[in-house]
Amino acid sequence: MGPVMICTSAFGADLVKRSGQAGVLEHIRDAGAQGVEIREELLSDHDMPLSRLREAIEQASLNCVYSAATSLFDEQSRLNTDEMHQALTRAEELGAQWIKFGLGQLCAECIDDGAAALKAELADQTLPILIENDQTSCGGDPLIHAALHRALGSDLFGTTLDLGNGYWTDHDLSQAASRLGSRVRYVHCKAVTHVNGQPRACPPDDAARAHWSALWHHFPKDVPRAIEFPLDHDNVSATARHVEQLKSLA
């Protein structure tokens, strides 16, 4: 049994931006989840100052993951230094227990230089950093992630494994789970359907959950897992069922 987080984006960008991310915390708590993933791209005036959002998270007795809007590396495999530090500052203001970044376009030839730059910039950092297989061609490649973690050689960095992003990048989930499993510290859970030929996140059915369960032995037993598929803000009981189903993955 592992803790379940819920991404605020699961309730839809329009609702979250209209009410602020604090507006979904009660739903998350009442559904039995243990934490919230705050999305930087959804921050609005309703969320400011961040000290107020932090207080709301603490009052709901929820853990917090802060999801940065900008990936670690840009299209030239350069570190997005300013955006990274801004996200770290916001995560600290929120009292987050973890911060998550997409890897971005770090090419295979640039891994050693990228790792060196990352370690130099974060030499004094203590907040655990979770690097996600994102929806970019390099950032979704489990081979690049595995090589980066070898080059980093630090427990400060872990992997966020998104179970659906491979549909955008044509990378195999089973391969990603086997190659990155020991590094996984956080799992993004979403199934994927196709609409007009394009992948779209959706809730998992029995087959998807069975597939995930078959891969779970690669991960630490109690790894936190997050709902990143669409939820109905008006149906707490449905969310609670999803929470219980994900909690039991092991």
Coordinates of C-alpha atoms in Angstrom, one line a residue:
M1 CA 0.0 0.0 0.0
G2 CA 1.5 3.3 -1.0
P3 CA 0.4 6.9 -0.6
V4 CA -1.7 8.5 -3.3
M5 CA -1.3 12.1 -4.5
I6 CA -3.7 13.9 -6.8
C7 CA -2.5 16.5 -9.4
T8 CA -4.6 19.6 -9.3
S9 CA -4.6 19.5 -13.1
A10 CA -6.8 16.4 -12.9
F11 CA -9.7 18.7 -12.2
G12 CA -9.2 20.7 -15.4
A13 CA -7.2 23.9 -16.0
D14 CA -10.3 26.1 -16.3
L15 CA -11.7 25.1 -12.9
V16 CA -8.4 25.3 -11.1
K17 CA -7.4 28.7 -12.5
R18 CA -10.9 30.0 -11.8
S19 CA -10.9 29.0 -8.1
G20 CA -7.2 28.5 -7.3
Q21 CA -5.5 25.3 -6.5
A22 CA -6.6 25.5 -2.8
G23 CA -10.1 25.1 -4.1
V24 CA -9.6 21.3 -4.8
L25 CA -7.8 20.5 -1.5
E26 CA -10.9 19.6 0.3
H27 CA -11.9 17.1 -2.4
I28 CA -8.5 15.6 -2.4
R29 CA -8.5 15.1 1.4
D30 CA -12.1 13.8 1.5
A31 CA -11.3 11.3 -1.2
G32 CA -8.6 9.8 1.1
A33 CA -5.5 10.9 -0.8
Q34 CA -2.4 11.6 1.2
G35 CA -1.1 14.5 -0.9
V36 CA -1.4 17.1 -3.6
E37 CA 0.7 17.9 -6.7
I38 CA 0.7 21.7 -7.1
R39 CA 1.2 22.6 -10.8
E40 CA 3.3 25.7 -11.5
E41 CA 1.6 26.3 -14.9
L42 CA -1.7 26.6 -13.1
L43 CA -0.7 29.2 -10.5
S44 CA -2.9 32.2 -10.6
D45 CA -3.6 35.3 -8.5
H46 CA -5.9 33.0 -6.4
D47 CA -2.9 31.1 -5.2
M48 CA -0.9 34.1 -4.1
P49 CA 0.8 34.6 -1.8
L50 CA 2.1 31.1 -1.7
S51 CA 2.3 31.2 2.0
R52 CA -1.5 31.1 2.0
L53 CA -1.6 28.1 -0.3
R54 CA 0.9 26.4 2.0
E55 CA -1.3 27.0 5.0
A56 CA -4.3 25.5 3.2
I57 CA -2.2 22.4 2.3
E58 CA -1.1 22.0 5.9
Q59 CA -4.6 22.5 7.2
A60 CA -5.8 19.7 4.9
S61 CA -2.9 17.5 6.3
L62 CA -1.6 16.8 2.8
N63 CA 1.9 16.2 1.6
C64 CA 3.0 18.3 -1.4
V65 CA 4.8 17.7 -4.6
Y66 CA 5.6 20.9 -6.6
S67 CA 5.5 20.3 -10.4
A68 CA 7.7 22.8 -12.2
A69 CA 6.4 24.2 -15.5
T70 CA 9.7 24.3 -17.2
S71 CA 11.9 21.3 -18.0
L72 CA 15.5 21.1 -16.8
F73 CA 17.0 21.3 -20.2
D74 CA 16.1 23.4 -23.3
E75 CA 16.2 22.4 -27.0
Q76 CA 19.9 23.0 -27.1
S77 CA 20.5 20.7 -24.1
R78 CA 21.3 23.8 -21.9
L79 CA 20.1 24.0 -18.3
N80 CA 17.1 26.2 -17.8
T81 CA 18.9 27.8 -14.8
D82 CA 16.7 30.8 -14.1
E83 CA 13.4 28.9 -14.4
M84 CA 14.8 26.0 -12.3
H85 CA 15.8 28.3 -9.4
Q86 CA 12.5 30.1 -9.5
A87 CA 10.6 26.8 -9.3
L88 CA 12.9 25.7 -6.4
T89 CA 12.1 28.9 -4.5
R90 CA 8.4 28.5 -5.0
A91 CA 8.6 24.8 -3.8
E92 CA 10.4 25.9 -0.7
E93 CA 7.8 28.6 -0.1
L94 CA 5.1 26.0 -0.3
G95 CA 6.8 23.7 2.1
A96 CA 6.8 20.9 -0.6
Q97 CA 8.4 17.6 0.2
W98 CA 9.6 17.0 -3.4
I99 CA 9.9 19.0 -6.6
K100 CA 9.3 17.5 -10.0
F101 CA 10.9 18.6 -13.3
G102 CA 10.5 17.2 -16.8
L103 CA 13.9 16.3 -18.2
G104 CA 13.5 18.2 -21.5
Q105 CA 15.8 17.9 -24.5
L106 CA 19.0 16.6 -23.1
C107 CA 20.6 14.7 -26.0
A108 CA 22.6 11.6 -25.4
E109 CA 25.9 13.3 -26.3
C110 CA 25.4 16.0 -23.7
I111 CA 24.6 13.8 -20.7
D112 CA 28.0 14.2 -18.9
D113 CA 28.0 18.0 -19.4
G114 CA 24.4 18.2 -18.4
A115 CA 24.9 16.2 -15.2
A116 CA 27.9 18.3 -14.3
A117 CA 26.0 21.5 -14.8
L118 CA 23.0 20.2 -12.8
K119 CA 25.2 19.1 -9.9
A120 CA 27.1 22.5 -9.9
E121 CA 23.9 24.5 -9.8
L122 CA 22.3 22.4 -7.1
A123 CA 25.3 21.8 -4.9
D124 CA 23.6 23.3 -1.8
Q125 CA 20.1 21.8 -2.6
T126 CA 18.4 19.5 -0.1
L127 CA 14.9 19.3 -1.5
P128 CA 14.6 15.9 -3.3
I129 CA 14.4 16.4 -7.1
L130 CA 12.3 14.1 -9.2
I131 CA 13.1 14.0 -12.9
E132 CA 10.2 12.9 -15.1
N133 CA 10.1 11.1 -18.4
D134 CA 8.2 13.8 -20.2
Q135 CA 6.6 14.2 -23.6
T136 CA 9.8 15.3 -25.5
S137 CA 11.9 13.0 -27.7
C138 CA 14.9 13.0 -25.4
G139 CA 13.1 13.6 -22.2
G140 CA 10.9 10.5 -22.7
D141 CA 13.8 8.2 -23.5
P142 CA 14.5 5.8 -20.6
L143 CA 18.1 5.2 -21.8
I144 CA 18.9 8.9 -21.5
H145 CA 17.3 9.0 -18.0
A146 CA 19.3 5.9 -16.9
A147 CA 22.6 7.4 -18.2
L148 CA 21.9 10.7 -16.6
H149 CA 21.3 9.2 -13.2
R150 CA 24.6 7.2 -13.5
A151 CA 26.4 10.4 -14.3
L152 CA 24.7 12.3 -11.4
G153 CA 25.5 9.6 -8.9
S154 CA 23.5 11.3 -6.2
D155 CA 20.5 10.3 -4.0
L156 CA 19.2 13.9 -4.3
F157 CA 17.8 12.9 -7.7
G158 CA 15.1 10.4 -8.3
T159 CA 12.8 9.4 -11.2
T160 CA 9.2 10.3 -11.7
L161 CA 7.9 7.6 -14.0
D162 CA 4.8 8.7 -16.0
L163 CA 2.9 5.6 -17.0
G164 CA 1.3 7.3 -20.0
N165 CA 3.9 9.6 -21.5
G166 CA 5.4 6.9 -23.7
Y167 CA 2.3 7.2 -25.9
W168 CA 3.5 10.7 -26.9
T169 CA 7.1 9.7 -27.4
D170 CA 6.9 6.1 -28.7
H171 CA 8.9 4.7 -25.8
D172 CA 7.9 1.3 -24.2
L173 CA 6.6 1.5 -20.6
S174 CA 7.9 -2.0 -19.7
Q175 CA 11.4 -1.0 -20.8
A176 CA 11.2 2.2 -18.8
A177 CA 10.0 0.4 -15.7
S178 CA 12.8 -2.2 -15.9
R179 CA 15.6 0.3 -16.6
L180 CA 14.5 3.0 -14.2
G181 CA 12.7 1.0 -11.5
S182 CA 15.3 1.3 -8.8
R183 CA 15.4 5.1 -9.3
V184 CA 11.7 5.6 -9.2
R185 CA 10.5 7.7 -6.3
Y186 CA 7.2 8.9 -7.7
V187 CA 4.8 7.4 -10.3
H188 CA 2.4 9.4 -12.4
C189 CA -0.7 7.3 -13.2
K190 CA -2.7 7.9 -16.3
A191 CA -4.1 5.6 -19.0
V192 CA -4.2 6.9 -22.6
T193 CA -6.9 6.8 -25.3
H194 CA -6.7 8.2 -28.8
V195 CA -9.0 11.0 -30.0
N196 CA -8.8 11.9 -33.7
G197 CA -5.5 10.0 -33.7
Q198 CA -4.0 12.0 -30.8
P199 CA -3.2 10.5 -27.4
R200 CA -5.3 11.8 -24.5
A201 CA -5.1 11.0 -20.8
C202 CA -8.0 9.0 -19.4
P203 CA -8.9 7.0 -16.2
P204 CA -7.5 3.4 -16.2
D205 CA -9.7 0.4 -16.8
D206 CA -9.1 -3.0 -15.3
A207 CA -6.6 -3.9 -18.1
A208 CA -4.5 -0.8 -17.5
R209 CA -4.4 -1.4 -13.8
A210 CA -3.4 -5.0 -14.4
H211 CA -0.6 -3.9 -16.6
W212 CA 0.7 -1.4 -14.1
S213 CA 0.5 -4.0 -11.3
A214 CA 2.6 -6.4 -13.3
L215 CA 5.3 -3.7 -13.5
W216 CA 5.2 -2.6 -9.9
H217 CA 7.8 -5.1 -8.7
H218 CA 10.4 -2.9 -10.3
F219 CA 9.6 0.0 -8.0
P220 CA 10.1 0.5 -4.2
K221 CA 7.1 -1.1 -2.6
D222 CA 5.6 2.0 -1.0
V223 CA 6.4 4.5 -3.8
P224 CA 4.0 7.5 -3.9
R225 CA 1.7 7.4 -6.9
A226 CA -0.3 10.2 -8.3
I227 CA -3.6 10.6 -10.2
E228 CA -3.0 12.6 -13.4
F229 CA -6.1 11.6 -15.3
P230 CA -9.4 13.6 -15.5
L231 CA -11.5 13.7 -12.3
D232 CA -15.0 15.0 -11.7
H233 CA -14.8 17.7 -9.0
D234 CA -18.4 17.1 -8.1
N235 CA -17.9 13.3 -7.5
V236 CA -15.7 12.7 -4.4
S237 CA -16.9 9.1 -4.2
A238 CA -15.6 8.3 -7.7
T239 CA -12.2 9.9 -6.8
A240 CA -12.1 7.8 -3.6
R241 CA -12.5 4.6 -5.6
H242 CA -9.6 5.6 -7.9
V243 CA -7.5 6.4 -4.8
E244 CA -8.2 3.0 -3.2
Q245 CA -7.4 1.2 -6.5
L246 CA -4.0 3.0 -6.9
K247 CA -3.2 2.6 -3.2
S248 CA -3.4 -1.1 -3.6
L249 CA -0.8 -1.3 -6.4
A250 CA 2.2 -3.2 -5.2

